[in-house]
Coordinates of C-alpha atoms and ligand atoms in Angstrom, one line a residue:
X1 CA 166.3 236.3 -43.1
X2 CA 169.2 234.2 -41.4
X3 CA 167.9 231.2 -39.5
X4 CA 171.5 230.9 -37.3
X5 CA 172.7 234.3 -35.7
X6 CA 175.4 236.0 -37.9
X7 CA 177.5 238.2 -36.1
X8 CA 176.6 241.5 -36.5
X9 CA 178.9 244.3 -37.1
X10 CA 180.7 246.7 -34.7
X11 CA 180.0 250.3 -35.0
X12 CA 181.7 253.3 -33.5
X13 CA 181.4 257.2 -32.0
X14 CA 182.4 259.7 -34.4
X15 CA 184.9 262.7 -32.1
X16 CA 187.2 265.2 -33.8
X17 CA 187.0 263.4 -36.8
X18 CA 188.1 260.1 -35.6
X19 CA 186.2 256.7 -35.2
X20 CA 186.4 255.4 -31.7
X21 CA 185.1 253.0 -28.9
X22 CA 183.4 254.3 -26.0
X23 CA 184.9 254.4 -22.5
X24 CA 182.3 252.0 -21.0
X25 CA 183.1 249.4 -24.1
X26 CA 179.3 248.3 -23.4
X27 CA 177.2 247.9 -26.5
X28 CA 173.6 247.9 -27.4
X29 CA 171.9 245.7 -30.7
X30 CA 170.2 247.8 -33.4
X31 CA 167.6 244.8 -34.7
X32 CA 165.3 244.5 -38.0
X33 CA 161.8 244.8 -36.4
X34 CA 160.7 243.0 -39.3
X35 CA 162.9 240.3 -38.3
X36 CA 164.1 240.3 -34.5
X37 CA 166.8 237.5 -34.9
X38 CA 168.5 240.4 -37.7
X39 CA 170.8 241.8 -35.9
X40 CA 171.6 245.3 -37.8
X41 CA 174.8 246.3 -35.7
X42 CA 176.8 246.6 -32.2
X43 CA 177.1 250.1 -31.4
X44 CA 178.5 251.8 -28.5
X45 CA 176.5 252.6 -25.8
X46 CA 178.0 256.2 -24.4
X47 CA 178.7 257.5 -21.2
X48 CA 178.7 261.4 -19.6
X49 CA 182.7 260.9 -20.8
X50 CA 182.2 260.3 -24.2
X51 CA 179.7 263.5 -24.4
X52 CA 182.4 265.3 -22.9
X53 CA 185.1 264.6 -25.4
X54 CA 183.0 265.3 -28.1
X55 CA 181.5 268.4 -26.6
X56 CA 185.2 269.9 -26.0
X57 CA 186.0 268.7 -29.9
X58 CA 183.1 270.8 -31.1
X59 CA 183.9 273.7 -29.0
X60 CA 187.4 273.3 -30.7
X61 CA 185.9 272.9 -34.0
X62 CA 184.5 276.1 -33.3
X63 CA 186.4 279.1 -34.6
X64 CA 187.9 277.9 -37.5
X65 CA 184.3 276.8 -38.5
X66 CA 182.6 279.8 -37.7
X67 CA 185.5 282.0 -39.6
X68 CA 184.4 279.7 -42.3
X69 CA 182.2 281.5 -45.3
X70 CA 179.1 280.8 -45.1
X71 CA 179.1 279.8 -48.8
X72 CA 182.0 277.6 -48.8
X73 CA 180.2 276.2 -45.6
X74 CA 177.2 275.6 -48.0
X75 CA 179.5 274.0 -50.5
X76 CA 180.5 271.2 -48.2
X77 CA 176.5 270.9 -47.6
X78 CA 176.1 270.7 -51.1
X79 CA 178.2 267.6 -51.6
X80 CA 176.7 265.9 -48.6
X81 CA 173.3 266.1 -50.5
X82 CA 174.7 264.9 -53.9
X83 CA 176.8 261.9 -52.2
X84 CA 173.0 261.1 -50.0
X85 CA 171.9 261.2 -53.6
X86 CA 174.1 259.0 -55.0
X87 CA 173.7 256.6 -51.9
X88 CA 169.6 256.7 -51.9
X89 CA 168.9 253.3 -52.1
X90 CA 171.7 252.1 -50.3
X91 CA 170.1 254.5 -47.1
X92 CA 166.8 253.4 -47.9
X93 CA 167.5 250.5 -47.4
X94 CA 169.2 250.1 -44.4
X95 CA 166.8 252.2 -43.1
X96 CA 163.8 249.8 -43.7
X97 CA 165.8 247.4 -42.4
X98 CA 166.8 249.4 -39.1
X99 CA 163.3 250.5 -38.6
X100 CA 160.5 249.1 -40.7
X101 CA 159.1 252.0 -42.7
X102 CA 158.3 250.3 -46.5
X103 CA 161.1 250.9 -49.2
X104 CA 159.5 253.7 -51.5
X105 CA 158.5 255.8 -47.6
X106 CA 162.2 254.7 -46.7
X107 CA 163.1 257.0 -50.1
X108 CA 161.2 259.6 -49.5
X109 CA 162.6 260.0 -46.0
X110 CA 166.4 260.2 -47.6
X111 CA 164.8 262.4 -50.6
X112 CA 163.5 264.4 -47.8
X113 CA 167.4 265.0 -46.3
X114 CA 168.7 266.0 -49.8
X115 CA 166.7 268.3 -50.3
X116 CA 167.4 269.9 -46.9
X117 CA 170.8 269.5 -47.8
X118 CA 170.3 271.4 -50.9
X119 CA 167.8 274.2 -49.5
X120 CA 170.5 275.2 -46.9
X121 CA 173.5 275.0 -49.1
X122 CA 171.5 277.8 -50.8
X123 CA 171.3 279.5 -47.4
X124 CA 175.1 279.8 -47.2
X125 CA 174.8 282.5 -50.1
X126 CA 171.6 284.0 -48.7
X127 CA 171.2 283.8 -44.7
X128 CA 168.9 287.2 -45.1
X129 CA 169.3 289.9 -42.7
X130 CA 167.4 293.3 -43.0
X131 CA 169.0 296.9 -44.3
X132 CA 167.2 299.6 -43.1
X133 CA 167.4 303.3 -43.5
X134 CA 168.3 304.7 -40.5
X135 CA 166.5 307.7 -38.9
X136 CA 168.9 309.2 -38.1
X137 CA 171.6 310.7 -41.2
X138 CA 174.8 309.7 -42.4
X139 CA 173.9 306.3 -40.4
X140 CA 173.7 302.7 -42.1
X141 CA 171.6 300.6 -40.0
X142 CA 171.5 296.7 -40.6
X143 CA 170.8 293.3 -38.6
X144 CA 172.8 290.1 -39.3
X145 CA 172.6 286.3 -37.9
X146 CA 175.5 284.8 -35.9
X147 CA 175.9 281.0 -34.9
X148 CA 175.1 280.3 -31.4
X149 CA 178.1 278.0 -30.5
X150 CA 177.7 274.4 -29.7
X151 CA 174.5 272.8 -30.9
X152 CA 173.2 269.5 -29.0
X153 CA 171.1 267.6 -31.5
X154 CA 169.0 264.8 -30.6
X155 CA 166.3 262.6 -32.4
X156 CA 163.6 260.4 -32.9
X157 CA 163.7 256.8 -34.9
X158 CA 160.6 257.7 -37.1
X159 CA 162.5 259.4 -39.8
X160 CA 165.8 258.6 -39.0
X161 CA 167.6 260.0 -41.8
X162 CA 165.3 263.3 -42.5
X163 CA 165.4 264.5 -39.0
X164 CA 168.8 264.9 -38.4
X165 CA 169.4 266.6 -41.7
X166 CA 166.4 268.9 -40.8
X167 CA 168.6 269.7 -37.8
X168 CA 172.4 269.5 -38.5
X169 CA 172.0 270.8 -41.7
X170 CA 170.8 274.6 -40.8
X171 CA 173.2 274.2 -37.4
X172 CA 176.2 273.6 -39.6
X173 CA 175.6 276.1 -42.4
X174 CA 175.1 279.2 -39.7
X175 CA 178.2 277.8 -38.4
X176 CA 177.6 276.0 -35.4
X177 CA 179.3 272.8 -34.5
X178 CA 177.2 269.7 -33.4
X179 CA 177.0 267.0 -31.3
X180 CA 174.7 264.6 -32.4
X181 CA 172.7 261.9 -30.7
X182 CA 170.4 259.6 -32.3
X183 CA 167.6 257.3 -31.1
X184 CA 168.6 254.0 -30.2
X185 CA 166.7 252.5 -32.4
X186 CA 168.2 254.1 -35.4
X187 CA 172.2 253.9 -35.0
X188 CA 172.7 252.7 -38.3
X189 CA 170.9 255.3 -40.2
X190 CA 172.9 258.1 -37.9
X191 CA 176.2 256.7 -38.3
X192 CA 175.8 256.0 -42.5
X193 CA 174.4 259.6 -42.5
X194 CA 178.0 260.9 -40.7
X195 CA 180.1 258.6 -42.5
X196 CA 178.8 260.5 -45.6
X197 CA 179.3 263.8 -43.7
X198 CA 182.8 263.1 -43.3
X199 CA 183.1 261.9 -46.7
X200 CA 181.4 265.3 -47.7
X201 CA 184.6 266.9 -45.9
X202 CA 183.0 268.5 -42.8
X203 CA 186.1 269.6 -40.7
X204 CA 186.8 266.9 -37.9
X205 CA 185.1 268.1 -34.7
X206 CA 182.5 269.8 -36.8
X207 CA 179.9 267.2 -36.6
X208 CA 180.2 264.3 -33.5
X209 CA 178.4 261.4 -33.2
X210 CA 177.5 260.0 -29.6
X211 CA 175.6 256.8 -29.8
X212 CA 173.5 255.4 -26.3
X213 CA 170.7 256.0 -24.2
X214 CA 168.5 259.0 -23.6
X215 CA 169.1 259.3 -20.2
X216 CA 172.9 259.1 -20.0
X217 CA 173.8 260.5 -23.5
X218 CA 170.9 263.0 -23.8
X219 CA 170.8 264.1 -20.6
X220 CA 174.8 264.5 -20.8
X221 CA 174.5 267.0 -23.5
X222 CA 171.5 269.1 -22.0
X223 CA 172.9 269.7 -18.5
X224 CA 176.4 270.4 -20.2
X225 CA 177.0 274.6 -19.9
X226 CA 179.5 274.2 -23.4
X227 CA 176.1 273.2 -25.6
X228 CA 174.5 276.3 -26.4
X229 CA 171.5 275.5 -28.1
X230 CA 169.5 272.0 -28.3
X231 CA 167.4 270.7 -30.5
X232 CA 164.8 268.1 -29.7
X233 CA 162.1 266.1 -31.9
X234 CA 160.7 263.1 -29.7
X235 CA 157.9 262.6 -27.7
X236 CA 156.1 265.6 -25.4
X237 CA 157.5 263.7 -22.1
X238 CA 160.8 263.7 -22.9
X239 CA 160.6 267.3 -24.4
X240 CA 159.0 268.9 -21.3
X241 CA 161.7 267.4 -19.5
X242 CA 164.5 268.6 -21.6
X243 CA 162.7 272.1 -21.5
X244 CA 162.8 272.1 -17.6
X245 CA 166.9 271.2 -17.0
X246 CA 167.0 273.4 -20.2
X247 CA 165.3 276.6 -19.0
X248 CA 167.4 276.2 -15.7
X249 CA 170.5 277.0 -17.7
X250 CA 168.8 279.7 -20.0
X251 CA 169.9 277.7 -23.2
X252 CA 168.2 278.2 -26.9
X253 CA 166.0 275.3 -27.4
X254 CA 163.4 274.1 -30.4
X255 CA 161.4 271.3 -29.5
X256 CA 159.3 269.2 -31.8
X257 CA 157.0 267.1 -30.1
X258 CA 153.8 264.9 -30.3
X259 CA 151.1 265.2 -32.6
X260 CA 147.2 263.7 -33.1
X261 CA 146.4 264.9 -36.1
X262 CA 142.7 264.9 -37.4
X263 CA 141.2 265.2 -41.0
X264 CA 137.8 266.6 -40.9
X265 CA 135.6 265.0 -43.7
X266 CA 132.3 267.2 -44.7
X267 CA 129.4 266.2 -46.0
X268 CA 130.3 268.1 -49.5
X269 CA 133.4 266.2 -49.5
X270 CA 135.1 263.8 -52.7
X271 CA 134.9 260.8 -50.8
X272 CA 137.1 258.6 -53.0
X273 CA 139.8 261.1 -52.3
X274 CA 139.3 261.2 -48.6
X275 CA 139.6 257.5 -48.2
X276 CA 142.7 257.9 -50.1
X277 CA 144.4 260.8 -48.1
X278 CA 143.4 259.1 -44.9
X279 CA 144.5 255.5 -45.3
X280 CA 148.4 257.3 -46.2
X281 CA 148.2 259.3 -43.5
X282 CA 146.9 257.0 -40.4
X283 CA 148.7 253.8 -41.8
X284 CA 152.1 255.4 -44.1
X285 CA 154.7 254.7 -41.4
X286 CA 152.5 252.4 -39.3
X287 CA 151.3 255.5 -38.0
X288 CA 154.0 256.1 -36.6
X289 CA 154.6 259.6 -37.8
X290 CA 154.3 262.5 -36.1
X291 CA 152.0 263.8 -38.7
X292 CA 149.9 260.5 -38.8
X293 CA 146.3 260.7 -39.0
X294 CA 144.9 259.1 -35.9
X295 CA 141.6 260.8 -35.6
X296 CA 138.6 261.4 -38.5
X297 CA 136.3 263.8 -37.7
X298 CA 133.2 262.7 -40.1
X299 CA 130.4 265.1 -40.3
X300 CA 127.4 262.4 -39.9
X301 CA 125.0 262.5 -43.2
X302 CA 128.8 260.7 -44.7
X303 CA 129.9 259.2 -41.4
X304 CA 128.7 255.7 -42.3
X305 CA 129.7 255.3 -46.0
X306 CA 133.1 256.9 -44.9
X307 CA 133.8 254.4 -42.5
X308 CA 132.5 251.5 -45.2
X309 CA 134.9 252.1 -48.0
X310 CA 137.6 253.1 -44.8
X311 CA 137.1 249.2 -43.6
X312 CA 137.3 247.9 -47.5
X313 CA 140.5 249.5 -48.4
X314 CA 142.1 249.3 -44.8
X315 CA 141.2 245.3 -44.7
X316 CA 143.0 245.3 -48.3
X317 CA 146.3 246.7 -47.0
X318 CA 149.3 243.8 -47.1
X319 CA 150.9 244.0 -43.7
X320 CA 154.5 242.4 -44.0
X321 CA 158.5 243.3 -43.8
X322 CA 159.2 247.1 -45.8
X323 CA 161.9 245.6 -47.8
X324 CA 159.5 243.9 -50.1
X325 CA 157.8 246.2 -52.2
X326 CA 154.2 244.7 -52.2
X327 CA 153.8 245.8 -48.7
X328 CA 151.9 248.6 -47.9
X329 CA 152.5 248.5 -43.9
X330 CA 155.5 247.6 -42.5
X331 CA 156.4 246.7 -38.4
X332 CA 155.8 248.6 -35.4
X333 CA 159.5 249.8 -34.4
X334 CA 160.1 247.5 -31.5
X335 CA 158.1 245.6 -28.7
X336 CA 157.2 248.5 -26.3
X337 CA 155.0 250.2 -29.6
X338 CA 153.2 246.9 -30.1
X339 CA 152.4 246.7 -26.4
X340 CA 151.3 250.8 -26.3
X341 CA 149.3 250.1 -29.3
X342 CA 147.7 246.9 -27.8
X343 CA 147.2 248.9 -24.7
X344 CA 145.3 251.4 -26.4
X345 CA 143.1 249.2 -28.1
X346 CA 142.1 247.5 -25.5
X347 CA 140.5 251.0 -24.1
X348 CA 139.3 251.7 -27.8
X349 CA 137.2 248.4 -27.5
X350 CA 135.6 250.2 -24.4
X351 CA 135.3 253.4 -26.3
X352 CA 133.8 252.7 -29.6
X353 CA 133.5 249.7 -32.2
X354 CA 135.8 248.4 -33.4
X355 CA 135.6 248.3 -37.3
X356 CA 138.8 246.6 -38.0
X357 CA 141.9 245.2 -37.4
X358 CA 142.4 245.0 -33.0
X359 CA 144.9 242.5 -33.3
X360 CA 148.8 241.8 -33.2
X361 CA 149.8 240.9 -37.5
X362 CA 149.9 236.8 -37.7
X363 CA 150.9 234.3 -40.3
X364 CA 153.8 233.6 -42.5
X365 CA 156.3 235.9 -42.4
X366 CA 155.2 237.9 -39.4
X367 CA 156.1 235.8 -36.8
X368 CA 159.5 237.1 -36.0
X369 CA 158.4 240.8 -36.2
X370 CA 156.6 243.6 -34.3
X371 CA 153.9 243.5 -36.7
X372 CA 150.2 245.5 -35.8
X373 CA 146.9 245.1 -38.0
X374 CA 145.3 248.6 -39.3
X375 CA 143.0 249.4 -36.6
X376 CA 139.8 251.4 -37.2
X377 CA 137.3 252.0 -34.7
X378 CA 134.1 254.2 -35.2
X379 CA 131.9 255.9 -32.8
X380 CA 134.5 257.6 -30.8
X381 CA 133.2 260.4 -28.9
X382 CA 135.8 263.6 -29.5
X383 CA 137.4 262.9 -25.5
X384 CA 137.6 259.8 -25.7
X385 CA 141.2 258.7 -24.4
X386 CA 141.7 257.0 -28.1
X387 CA 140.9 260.3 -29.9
X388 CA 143.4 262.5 -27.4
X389 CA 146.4 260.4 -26.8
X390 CA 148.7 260.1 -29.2
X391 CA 149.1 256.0 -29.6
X392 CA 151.6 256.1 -32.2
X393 CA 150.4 253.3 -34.2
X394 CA 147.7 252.0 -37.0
X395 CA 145.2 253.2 -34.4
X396 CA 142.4 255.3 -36.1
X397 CA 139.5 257.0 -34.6
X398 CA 136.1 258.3 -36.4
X399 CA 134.4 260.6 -34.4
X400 CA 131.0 261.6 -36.2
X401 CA 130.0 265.1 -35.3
X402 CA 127.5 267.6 -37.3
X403 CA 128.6 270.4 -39.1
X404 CA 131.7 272.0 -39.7
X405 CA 131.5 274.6 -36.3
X406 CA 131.3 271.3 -34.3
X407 CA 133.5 269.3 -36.5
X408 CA 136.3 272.1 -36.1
X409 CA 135.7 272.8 -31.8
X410 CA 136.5 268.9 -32.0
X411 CA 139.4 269.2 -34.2
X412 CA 140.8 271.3 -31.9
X413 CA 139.6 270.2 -28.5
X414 CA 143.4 268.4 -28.0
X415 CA 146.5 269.3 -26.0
X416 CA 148.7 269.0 -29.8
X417 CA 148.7 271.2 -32.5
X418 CA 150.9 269.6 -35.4
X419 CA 148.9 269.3 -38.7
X420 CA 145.4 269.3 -39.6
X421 CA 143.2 268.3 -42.7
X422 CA 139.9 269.2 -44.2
X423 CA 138.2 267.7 -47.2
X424 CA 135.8 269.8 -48.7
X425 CA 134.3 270.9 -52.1
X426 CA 133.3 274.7 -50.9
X427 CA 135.8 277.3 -51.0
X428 CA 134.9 279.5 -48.3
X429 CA 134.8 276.6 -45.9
X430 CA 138.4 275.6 -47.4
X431 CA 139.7 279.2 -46.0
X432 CA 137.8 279.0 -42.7
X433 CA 139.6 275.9 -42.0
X434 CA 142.9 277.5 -43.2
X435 CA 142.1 280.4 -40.6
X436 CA 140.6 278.0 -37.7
X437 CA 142.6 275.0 -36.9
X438 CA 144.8 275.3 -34.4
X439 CA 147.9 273.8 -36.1
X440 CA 151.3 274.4 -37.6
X441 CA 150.3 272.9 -40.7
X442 CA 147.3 272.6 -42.8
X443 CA 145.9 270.3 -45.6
X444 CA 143.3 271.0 -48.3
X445 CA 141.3 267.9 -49.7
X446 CA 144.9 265.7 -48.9
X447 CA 145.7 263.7 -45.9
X448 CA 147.7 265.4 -43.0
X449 CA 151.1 264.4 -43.9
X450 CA 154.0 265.5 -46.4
X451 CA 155.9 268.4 -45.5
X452 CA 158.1 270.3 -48.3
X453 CA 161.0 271.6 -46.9
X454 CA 161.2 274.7 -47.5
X455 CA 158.1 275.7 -45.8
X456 CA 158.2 276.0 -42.0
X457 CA 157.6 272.5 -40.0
X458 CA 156.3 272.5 -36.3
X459 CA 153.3 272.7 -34.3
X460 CA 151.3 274.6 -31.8
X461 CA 150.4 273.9 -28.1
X462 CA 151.9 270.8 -26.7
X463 CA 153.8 269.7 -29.7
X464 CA 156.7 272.4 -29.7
X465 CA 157.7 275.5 -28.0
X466 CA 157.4 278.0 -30.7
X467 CA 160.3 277.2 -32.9
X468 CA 160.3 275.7 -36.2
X469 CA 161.9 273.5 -38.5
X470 CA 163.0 273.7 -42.5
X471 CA 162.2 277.1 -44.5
X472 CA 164.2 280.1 -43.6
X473 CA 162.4 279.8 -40.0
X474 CA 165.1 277.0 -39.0
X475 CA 167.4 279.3 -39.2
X476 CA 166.3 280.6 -36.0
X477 CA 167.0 277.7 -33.7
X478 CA 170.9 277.7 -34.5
X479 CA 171.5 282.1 -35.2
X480 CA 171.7 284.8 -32.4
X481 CA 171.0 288.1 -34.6
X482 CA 173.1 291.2 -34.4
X483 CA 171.9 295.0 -35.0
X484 CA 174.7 296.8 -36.1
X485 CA 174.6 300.4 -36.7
X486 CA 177.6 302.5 -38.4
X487 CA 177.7 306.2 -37.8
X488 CA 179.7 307.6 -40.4
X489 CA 178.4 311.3 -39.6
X490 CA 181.5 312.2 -37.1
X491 CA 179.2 313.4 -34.2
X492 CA 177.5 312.0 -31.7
X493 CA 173.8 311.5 -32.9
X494 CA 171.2 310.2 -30.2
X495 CA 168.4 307.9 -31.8
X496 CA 165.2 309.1 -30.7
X497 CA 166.0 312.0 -29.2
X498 CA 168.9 314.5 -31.9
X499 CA 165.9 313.9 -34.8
X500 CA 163.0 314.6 -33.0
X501 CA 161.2 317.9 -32.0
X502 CA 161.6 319.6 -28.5
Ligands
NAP1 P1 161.5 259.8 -27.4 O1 161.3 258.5 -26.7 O2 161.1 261.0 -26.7 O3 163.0 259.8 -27.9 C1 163.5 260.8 -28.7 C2 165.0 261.0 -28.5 O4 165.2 261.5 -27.1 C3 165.8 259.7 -28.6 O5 167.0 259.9 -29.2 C4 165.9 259.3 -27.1 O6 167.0 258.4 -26.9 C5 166.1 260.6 -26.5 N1 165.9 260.7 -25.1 C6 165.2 259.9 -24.3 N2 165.2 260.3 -23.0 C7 166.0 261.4 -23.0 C8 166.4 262.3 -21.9 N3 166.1 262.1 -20.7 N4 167.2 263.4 -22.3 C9 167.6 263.6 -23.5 N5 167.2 262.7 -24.6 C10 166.4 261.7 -24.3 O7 160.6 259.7 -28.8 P2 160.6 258.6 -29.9 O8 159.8 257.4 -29.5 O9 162.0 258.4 -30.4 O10 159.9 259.4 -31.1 C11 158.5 259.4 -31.2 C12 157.9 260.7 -30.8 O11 158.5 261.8 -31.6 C13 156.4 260.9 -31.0 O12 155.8 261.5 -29.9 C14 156.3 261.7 -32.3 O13 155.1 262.5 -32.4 C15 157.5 262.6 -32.0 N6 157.9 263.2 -33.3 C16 157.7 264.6 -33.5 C17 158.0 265.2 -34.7 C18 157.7 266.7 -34.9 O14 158.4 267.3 -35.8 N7 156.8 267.3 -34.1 C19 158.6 264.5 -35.7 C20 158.9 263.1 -35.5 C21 158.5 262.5 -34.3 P3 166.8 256.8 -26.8 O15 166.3 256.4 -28.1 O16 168.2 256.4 -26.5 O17 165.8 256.6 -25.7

């Protein structure tokens, strides 16, 4: 890492197809949270002004895009994936960089956008509606999906380059336009992902790119009457404010929120395995996923020895920057998570024992980084503030209960609803859990992350509003559907009334 400062580079707004400063000319830093003095880029912090500019480009994208076939829309989506492919590692990369997830996660997270990119290049050709007989004769009767208009797409830092693909990706192939805004603490990874777009040959206005803050870029695009439909993944704050200015205006909106995510370990269970799935699920990302286990529900006769080999393997894990490839967990994402997480420790310590970890990551090459130890602690009682908030960090709870009826009231005794495990040997308990947890996703005997796109993604209760990501369901989000009936009988038939007796 550079001991002197090196100036960093200068990055812009993508509008209509053009790269170009903000009004304001104000800049924020993008910085390696390995490595604070690594200065990743300038970028341009926008204003309400910049939204609007883009916003009008889009809606000016909008007919000649829409008129677009879907399948040559697709094709376009098709090279986007093959040139992410061809620039994996160089995306990885800077995305390990940008925000700290370890190189082979930092992959997967770009793997995860091609094959988005892919799955709804396919949906250019299919985009299903339903043909029905009609019951009435001489009458075809069908339903077809329609893009909304402009879609306002906004996102987290956590998976910086999956995300947005999850979103622009079905928005752009149902032939919406987009204005995209990205975390501020993932610039880089938004604006390599849109230089590739354009590359790709996305017509200008089609996709914009509005760098800056939540609350004067996000808040731009949800109040503005021209965005049509917005799509959210962040925290549950931010979301349930979006959804209020939102629902004022009537707009579409999918939210994707926050998540504390429990594996449920019975006493039948392989425990090797269940050490395994849960160490990748609370500490992959830092825990900082949205799919991170944060809370083990251990049924007691295995509490103990759970929590044993948990310490041994956790205590093992190399803590360090994600670029080098023996690390197992990388940084927290910028100062604020190490304070939350130290925060929340600081109630765990009240609230059970702590097992391991408790302590900011010190030593050679961590001191320039937001670096957090693993953190187990055991004992937790299923209310406990630790075992309901979501911390967003290598924060894990055990809470020993008995049984699987009180292991599963506990599981679901939170406000969130995202993903849920359960590790057992005994098939009828494995499809008890399936039916009972209270969750958008479930695991068998694996940990509680690792979605496949072309499943549905999303959660119940606090973390969304119904609406879900990848499969055919994210379709939804960005398509108004159409009934259309054609009565080629040349008379006036009533439905429900000319076919029916009396
Ligand atoms: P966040 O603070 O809510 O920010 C998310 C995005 O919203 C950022 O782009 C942020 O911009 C923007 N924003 C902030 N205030 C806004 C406002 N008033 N109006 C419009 N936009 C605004 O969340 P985060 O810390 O980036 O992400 C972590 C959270 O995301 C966790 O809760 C996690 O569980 C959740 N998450 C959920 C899923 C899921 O699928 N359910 C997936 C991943 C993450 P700035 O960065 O400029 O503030």
């Amino acid at each position: 890492m550079p001991e002197a400062p090196v100036e960093a580079p200068t990055f812009r707004l993508f509008i209509a197809g053009r790269w170009v400063d903000g009004v304001s000319g104000e800049t924020f830093d993008s910085v390696n949270p390995a490595d604070i003095r690594d200065v990743v880029g300038r970028f341009q912090a926008g204003t309400a002004a910049d939204v609007a500019m883009a916003i009008r480009a889009a809606d000016d994208a909008l007919p000649a895009w829409k008129a677009t076939p879907a399948p040559k829309r697709g094709e376009i989506l098709y090279r986007f994936g093959a040139l992410m492919a061809e620039h994996k590692e160089r995306l990885a990369r800077a995305m390990t960089r940008e925000m700290g997830k370890v190189l082979a996660e930092a992959r997967g997270d770009v793997q995860e956008g091609i094959d988005i990119a892919f799955l709804m290049a396919g949906e250019g050709r299919r985009m299903f509606g339903d043909t029905v007989p009609s019951e009435l004769p001489d009458k075809w009767a069908m339903s077809i999906r329609q893009p909304i208009g402009v879609a306002g797409i906004v996102t987290p830092w956590n998976f910086p380059i999956a995300i947005p693909c999850w979103k622009l990706m079905p928005a752009l192939v149902t032939g919406n336009t987009v204005v995209f805004k990205p975390s501020s603490d993932s610039p880089h990874c938004a604006t390599l992902l849109v230089e590739l777009m354009d590359e790709a040959g996305f017509p200008p206005g089609t996709i914009n790119l509005i760098t800056g803050g939540g609350a004067e870029v996000g808040d731009a695009i949800v109040e503005n009457p021209d965005v049509n439909v917005i799509s959210f993944t962040g925290s549950s704050a931010t979301g349930r404010g979006i959804a209020e200015r939102a629902g004022r205006r009537l707009k579409r909106l999918s939210l994707e929120l926050g998540g504390k995510n429990a594996v449920v370990v019975l006493r039948d269970a392989d425990l090797d395995l269940a050490v395994d799935g849960i160490l990748w699920s609370a500490f992959g990302t830092t825990g900082q996923r949205c799919t991170a286990c944060s809370r083990v529900i251990a049924d007691r006769p295995v509490a103990d020895e759970l929590v044993a080999r948990l310490e041994a393997r956790t205590r093992a894990l190399r803590l360090g920057p994600g670029l080098d490839e023996a690390v197992d967990v990388g940084p927290l994402v910028n100062a604020a998570a190490v304070d939350k997480v130290e925060r929340y420790v600081a109630i765990g310590r009240r609230e059970g024992d702590l097992v391991t970890g408790g302590e900011r990551g010190s030593g050679v090459g961590l001191e320039h980084g937001h670096f957090y130890r693993p953190t187990i602690f055991a004992g937790v009682a299923p209310m406990a503030t630790i075992a309901q908030d979501e911390i967003f960090g290598p924060v894990l709870s055990v809470v020993p209960v008995d049984g699987y009826d009180e292991a599963m009231t506990a599981a679901n005794q939170v406000r969130y609803g995202l993903s849920a495990s359960i590790f057992t040997r005994d098939v009828t308990t494995a499809f008890r859990a399936m039916r009972d947890f209270e969750t958008g996703i479930v695991y068998v005997n694996a940990g509680t992350t690792g979605a496949e796109t072309h499943l549905p993604f999303g959660g119940w209760k606090d973390t969304g509003n119904g609406h879900r990501e990848a499969g055919h369901a994210a379709l939804d989000t960005f398509t108004e559907w159409k009934a259309v009936y054609v009565d080629y009988s040349g008379r006036l038939q009533r439905a429900q009334i000319d076919n029916q007796p009396g």
